[in-house]
PDB file of C-alpha atoms in Angstrom:
ATOM      1  CA  MET C 419      -9.462  -9.498 -17.816  1.00 40.00           C
ATOM      2  CA  ALA C 420      -9.001  -6.934 -15.915  1.00 49.00           C
ATOM      3  CA  LEU C 421      -5.507  -6.478 -16.395  1.00 55.00           C
ATOM      4  CA  ALA C 422      -3.710  -3.821 -18.381  1.00 64.00           C
ATOM      5  CA  THR C 423      -1.477  -5.443 -20.645  1.00 78.00           C
ATOM      6  CA  PRO C 424      -0.745  -8.520 -22.350  1.00 82.00           C
ATOM      7  CA  THR C 425       2.839  -8.245 -20.933  1.00 86.00           C
ATOM      8  CA  LEU C 426       1.341  -8.161 -17.197  1.00 85.00           C
ATOM      9  CA  LYS C 427      -1.079 -10.242 -17.581  1.00 87.00           C
ATOM     10  CA  ALA C 428       1.516 -12.840 -19.293  1.00 90.00           C
ATOM     11  CA  GLU C 429       3.554 -11.675 -15.726  1.00 90.00           C
ATOM     12  CA  ILE C 430       1.153 -12.009 -13.218  1.00 89.00           C
ATOM     13  CA  PHE C 431      -0.280 -15.882 -15.003  1.00 89.00           C
ATOM     14  CA  ALA C 432       3.373 -17.031 -15.300  1.00 90.00           C
ATOM     15  CA  LEU C 433       3.623 -16.299 -11.063  1.00 90.00           C
ATOM     16  CA  LEU C 434       0.693 -17.928 -10.659  1.00 89.00           C
ATOM     17  CA  GLU C 435       1.239 -21.039 -12.372  1.00 88.00           C
ATOM     18  CA  ALA C 436       4.427 -21.099 -10.982  1.00 88.00           C
ATOM     19  CA  GLN C 437       3.062 -21.202  -7.461  1.00 86.00           C
ATOM     20  CA  ILE C 438       0.242 -22.863  -7.350  1.00 84.00           C
ATOM     21  CA  LEU C 439       0.645 -25.500 -10.572  1.00 80.00           C
ATOM     22  CA  ALA C 440       4.825 -25.810  -9.713  1.00 76.00           C
ATOM     23  CA  GLY C 441       5.507 -29.867  -9.993  1.00 72.00           C
ATOM     24  CA  LYS C 442       2.502 -31.104 -11.181  1.00 71.00           C
ATOM     25  CA  LYS C 443       1.147 -31.545 -15.375  1.00 66.00           C
ATOM     26  CA  ALA C 444      -0.131 -28.374 -16.770  1.00 61.00           C
ATOM     27  CA  THR C 445      -3.903 -29.804 -16.485  1.00 57.00           C
ATOM     28  CA  GLY C 446      -4.883 -27.061 -14.314  1.00 57.00           C
ATOM     29  CA  ARG C 447      -6.538 -27.460 -10.892  1.00 63.00           C
ATOM     30  CA  THR C 448      -9.566 -28.894 -10.617  1.00 72.00           C
ATOM     31  CA  GLY C 449     -12.971 -26.925 -10.533  1.00 80.00           C
ATOM     32  CA  MET C 450     -11.134 -23.881 -10.958  1.00 87.00           C
ATOM     33  CA  ASP C 451      -8.628 -22.001 -13.229  1.00 88.00           C
ATOM     34  CA  LEU C 452      -6.152 -19.691 -12.293  1.00 89.00           C
ATOM     35  CA  TRP C 453      -7.826 -16.487 -12.248  1.00 90.00           C
ATOM     36  CA  GLN C 454     -10.726 -17.869 -10.485  1.00 92.00           C
ATOM     37  CA  ILE C 455      -7.915 -18.395  -7.742  1.00 92.00           C
ATOM     38  CA  LEU C 456      -6.726 -15.005  -7.679  1.00 92.00           C
ATOM     39  CA  VAL C 457      -9.915 -13.157  -7.192  1.00 93.00           C
ATOM     40  CA  LEU C 458     -11.086 -15.398  -4.468  1.00 94.00           C
ATOM     41  CA  GLY C 459      -7.909 -16.094  -3.226  1.00 91.00           C
ATOM     42  CA  VAL C 460      -7.615 -11.616  -2.771  1.00 90.00           C
ATOM     43  CA  VAL C 461     -11.547 -11.916  -1.585  1.00 93.00           C
ATOM     44  CA  ARG C 462     -10.038 -14.421   1.007  1.00 92.00           C
ATOM     45  CA  LEU C 463      -6.952 -13.109   2.076  1.00 87.00           C
ATOM     46  CA  GLY C 464      -8.929  -8.826   1.572  1.00 87.00           C
ATOM     47  CA  LEU C 465     -11.316 -10.136   4.380  1.00 90.00           C
ATOM     48  CA  ASP C 466      -9.569 -12.517   6.581  1.00 89.00           C
ATOM     49  CA  ALA C 467     -13.125 -14.794   5.427  1.00 92.00           C
ATOM     50  CA  ASP C 468     -13.203 -18.654   6.731  1.00 93.00           C
ATOM     51  CA  TRP C 469     -14.284 -20.915   4.700  1.00 94.00           C
ATOM     52  CA  ASP C 470     -17.795 -21.403   5.212  1.00 94.00           C
ATOM     53  CA  ARG C 471     -17.617 -17.744   4.631  1.00 95.00           C
ATOM     54  CA  MET C 472     -15.569 -18.068   1.412  1.00 94.00           C
ATOM     55  CA  GLU C 473     -17.947 -20.446   0.415  1.00 95.00           C
ATOM     56  CA  HIS C 474     -21.365 -18.652   1.000  1.00 94.00           C
ATOM     57  CA  ILE C 475     -18.859 -15.572  -0.918  1.00 94.00           C
ATOM     58  CA  ALA C 476     -18.149 -17.610  -4.599  1.00 93.00           C
ATOM     59  CA  ASN C 477     -21.485 -19.186  -4.606  1.00 92.00           C
ATOM     60  CA  TYR C 478     -24.116 -16.409  -3.358  1.00 91.00           C
ATOM     61  CA  ASP C 479     -22.298 -12.607  -4.120  1.00 92.00           C
ATOM     62  CA  THR C 480     -23.339 -11.716  -7.504  1.00 90.00           C
ATOM     63  CA  LEU C 481     -20.647  -9.537  -7.841  1.00 92.00           C
ATOM     64  CA  VAL C 482     -17.578 -11.213  -7.241  1.00 93.00           C
ATOM     65  CA  ARG C 483     -19.472 -14.540  -9.631  1.00 92.00           C
ATOM     66  CA  GLN C 484     -18.811 -11.698 -12.005  1.00 91.00           C
ATOM     67  CA  MET C 485     -15.961 -11.032 -11.257  1.00 91.00           C
ATOM     68  CA  LEU C 486     -14.910 -15.299 -11.539  1.00 91.00           C
ATOM     69  CA  CYS C 487     -16.729 -14.470 -15.155  1.00 88.00           C
ATOM     70  CA  VAL C 488     -19.564 -17.259 -14.009  1.00 89.00           C
ATOM     71  CA  PRO C 489     -23.129 -16.647 -14.455  1.00 84.00           C
ATOM     72  CA  ALA C 490     -24.283 -14.523 -11.121  1.00 79.00           C
ATOM     73  CA  LEU C 491     -27.322 -17.313 -10.268  1.00 76.00           C
ATOM     74  CA  PRO C 492     -25.742 -20.684  -8.896  1.00 71.00           C
ATOM     75  CA  TRP C 493     -28.727 -23.140 -10.586  1.00 76.00           C
ATOM     76  CA  GLY C 494     -30.044 -22.993 -13.891  1.00 74.00           C
ATOM     77  CA  ASP C 495     -28.209 -25.331 -16.849  1.00 74.00           C
ATOM     78  CA  ALA C 496     -24.602 -22.927 -16.999  1.00 73.00           C
ATOM     79  CA  ALA C 497     -24.635 -22.909 -13.081  1.00 82.00           C
ATOM     80  CA  LYS C 498     -21.286 -23.181 -11.368  1.00 86.00           C
ATOM     81  CA  VAL C 499     -20.980 -24.263  -7.834  1.00 89.00           C
ATOM     82  CA  PHE C 500     -17.724 -24.307  -5.761  1.00 91.00           C
ATOM     83  CA  GLY C 501     -17.290 -26.396  -3.928  1.00 91.00           C
ATOM     84  CA  HIS C 502     -16.079 -26.926  -0.293  1.00 92.00           C
ATOM     85  CA  GLN C 503     -12.757 -28.805  -0.549  1.00 92.00           C
ATOM     86  CA  THR C 504     -12.586 -27.619  -3.593  1.00 91.00           C
ATOM     87  CA  LEU C 505     -11.936 -23.799  -1.804  1.00 92.00           C
ATOM     88  CA  ARG C 506      -9.997 -25.273   0.404  1.00 92.00           C
ATOM     89  CA  ASP C 507      -7.251 -27.414  -2.046  1.00 89.00           C
ATOM     90  CA  ASN C 508      -7.580 -24.005  -4.417  1.00 88.00           C
ATOM     91  CA  VAL C 509      -7.486 -21.322  -3.113  1.00 91.00           C
ATOM     92  CA  ALA C 510      -5.569 -21.640  -0.211  1.00 89.00           C
ATOM     93  CA  LEU C 511      -2.327 -22.604  -2.459  1.00 88.00           C
ATOM     94  CA  LEU C 512      -2.643 -17.661  -2.457  1.00 87.00           C
ATOM     95  CA  ASP C 513      -0.638 -16.813   0.287  1.00 84.00           C
ATOM     96  CA  ASP C 514       1.274 -13.508   0.963  1.00 83.00           C
ATOM     97  CA  GLU C 515       3.880 -13.967  -0.629  1.00 88.00           C
ATOM     98  CA  LEU C 516       2.691 -14.895  -3.849  1.00 90.00           C
ATOM     99  CA  LEU C 517      -0.047 -11.513  -3.962  1.00 87.00           C
ATOM    100  CA  TYR C 518       2.682  -9.184  -2.977  1.00 87.00           C
ATOM    101  CA  GLN C 519       5.212  -9.965  -5.824  1.00 90.00           C
ATOM    102  CA  ILE C 520       1.943  -9.689  -8.091  1.00 89.00           C
ATOM    103  CA  ASN C 521       1.499  -6.066  -6.118  1.00 85.00           C
ATOM    104  CA  ALA C 522       4.883  -5.136  -6.738  1.00 84.00           C
ATOM    105  CA  ARG C 523       4.168  -5.521 -10.261  1.00 84.00           C
ATOM    106  CA  ILE C 524       0.869  -4.152 -10.575  1.00 81.00           C
ATOM    107  CA  ALA C 525       1.450  -1.093  -8.383  1.00 77.00           C
ATOM    108  CA  PRO C 526       4.605   0.623  -9.683  1.00 71.00           C
ATOM    109  CA  PRO C 527       2.444   1.370 -13.201  1.00 66.00           C
ATOM    110  CA  ARG C 528       0.271   3.317 -11.711  1.00 65.00           C
ATOM    111  CA  ARG C 529       1.454   5.656  -9.486  1.00 65.00           C
ATOM    112  CA  GLU C 530       3.193   6.957 -12.763  1.00 65.00           C
ATOM    113  CA  VAL C 531      -0.244   9.302 -12.550  1.00 63.00           C
ATOM    114  CA  PHE C 532       0.469  11.145 -10.172  1.00 63.00           C
ATOM    115  CA  ALA C 533       4.143  11.818 -10.837  1.00 66.00           C
ATOM    116  CA  LYS C 534       5.174  15.931 -10.618  1.00 70.00           C
ATOM    117  CA  LYS C 535       6.055  15.583 -14.404  1.00 70.00           C
ATOM    118  CA  ALA C 536       4.810  13.483 -16.774  1.00 67.00           C
ATOM    119  CA  GLY C 537       6.925  10.490 -17.290  1.00 64.00           C
ATOM    120  CA  ALA C 538       8.772  10.672 -14.101  1.00 64.00           C
ATOM    121  CA  PRO C 539       9.382   8.123 -12.225  1.00 63.00           C
ATOM    122  CA  GLY C 540       6.862   8.346  -8.650  1.00 61.00           C
ATOM    123  CA  ALA C 541       8.461   9.033  -5.467  1.00 65.00           C
ATOM    124  CA  ALA C 542       8.760   6.415  -2.954  1.00 67.00           C
ATOM    125  CA  LEU C 543       6.137   6.237  -0.107  1.00 66.00           C
ATOM    126  CA  ALA C 544       6.581   7.732   2.838  1.00 70.00           C
ATOM    127  CA  ILE C 545       4.570   7.753   6.121  1.00 70.00           C
ATOM    128  CA  LYS C 546       5.073   9.221   9.258  1.00 76.00           C
ATOM    129  CA  VAL C 547       3.113   8.287  12.361  1.00 75.00           C
ATOM    130  CA  ASP C 548       2.793   9.935  15.545  1.00 76.00           C
ATOM    131  CA  THR C 549       0.554   8.518  17.772  1.00 77.00           C
ATOM    132  CA  TYR C 550       0.669   8.254  21.830  1.00 72.00           C
ATOM    133  CA  VAL C 551      -1.735   6.503  24.413  1.00 69.00           C
ATOM    134  CA  LEU C 552      -3.404   8.595  26.961  1.00 70.00           C
ATOM    135  CA  GLU C 553      -5.075   6.665  30.092  1.00 69.00           C
ATOM    136  CA  THR C 554      -8.229   7.726  31.116  1.00 65.00           C
ATOM    137  CA  ASP C 555     -10.987   6.711  32.914  1.00 67.00           C
ATOM    138  CA  VAL C 556     -13.628   7.410  30.967  1.00 62.00           C
ATOM    139  CA  HIS C 557     -16.390   4.950  31.447  1.00 62.00           C
ATOM    140  CA  PHE C 558     -18.431   3.159  28.318  1.00 63.00           C
ATOM    141  CA  PRO C 559     -20.841   5.462  27.529  1.00 63.00           C
ATOM    142  CA  THR C 560     -24.065   3.223  28.503  1.00 68.00           C
ATOM    143  CA  ASP C 561     -28.106   5.313  28.989  1.00 69.00           C
ATOM    144  CA  LEU C 562     -27.301   4.399  32.867  1.00 69.00           C
ATOM    145  CA  ASN C 563     -23.818   5.422  33.221  1.00 71.00           C
ATOM    146  CA  LEU C 564     -24.439   8.609  31.758  1.00 70.00           C
ATOM    147  CA  LEU C 565     -27.841   9.626  34.056  1.00 73.00           C
ATOM    148  CA  TRP C 566     -24.964   8.125  36.742  1.00 73.00           C
ATOM    149  CA  THR C 567     -22.947  10.589  35.815  1.00 74.00           C
ATOM    150  CA  ARG C 568     -24.938  13.900  34.913  1.00 71.00           C
ATOM    151  CA  ALA C 569     -26.676  12.874  38.916  1.00 73.00           C
ATOM    152  CA  ALA C 570     -23.067  12.365  40.834  1.00 72.00           C
ATOM    153  CA  SER C 571     -22.439  16.528  39.012  1.00 71.00           C
ATOM    154  CA  ALA C 572     -25.515  18.014  39.912  1.00 68.00           C
ATOM    155  CA  TRP C 573     -24.977  16.293  43.447  1.00 65.00           C
ATOM    156  CA  THR C 574     -21.334  18.335  43.509  1.00 58.00           C
TER     157      THR C 574
END
């Protein structure tokens, strides 16, 4: 697993257990472990994927399967196939709020890398956006429209 420190790993898995295994016996989830739920939950929320797409990604995307710590190919003796209902039952338990809590524990130590002085806490992120919308009468540039615009400007 790619979590940096054992304490950070323990914190994140404690959050996952509190949310996903809340009120259940400590026997785990059927068909998936917490790491696999976390990885597929991040993929699902990041891609805004539906369950059919998630089933395809979990079973046939070799990079995701490597992150899940399962064989890259979904066939053979040691193959692990994630069923549609297994994904729905497990990955749906990971929501935006839980990912926000996990991110709040992962991100701050990584921001220290960008501090101006060694050991100094990173400055708070401040983003300023200035936007405006202009009304325009420009048409969609299809070939026919471009020819029409060129012909109309040649006549004037």
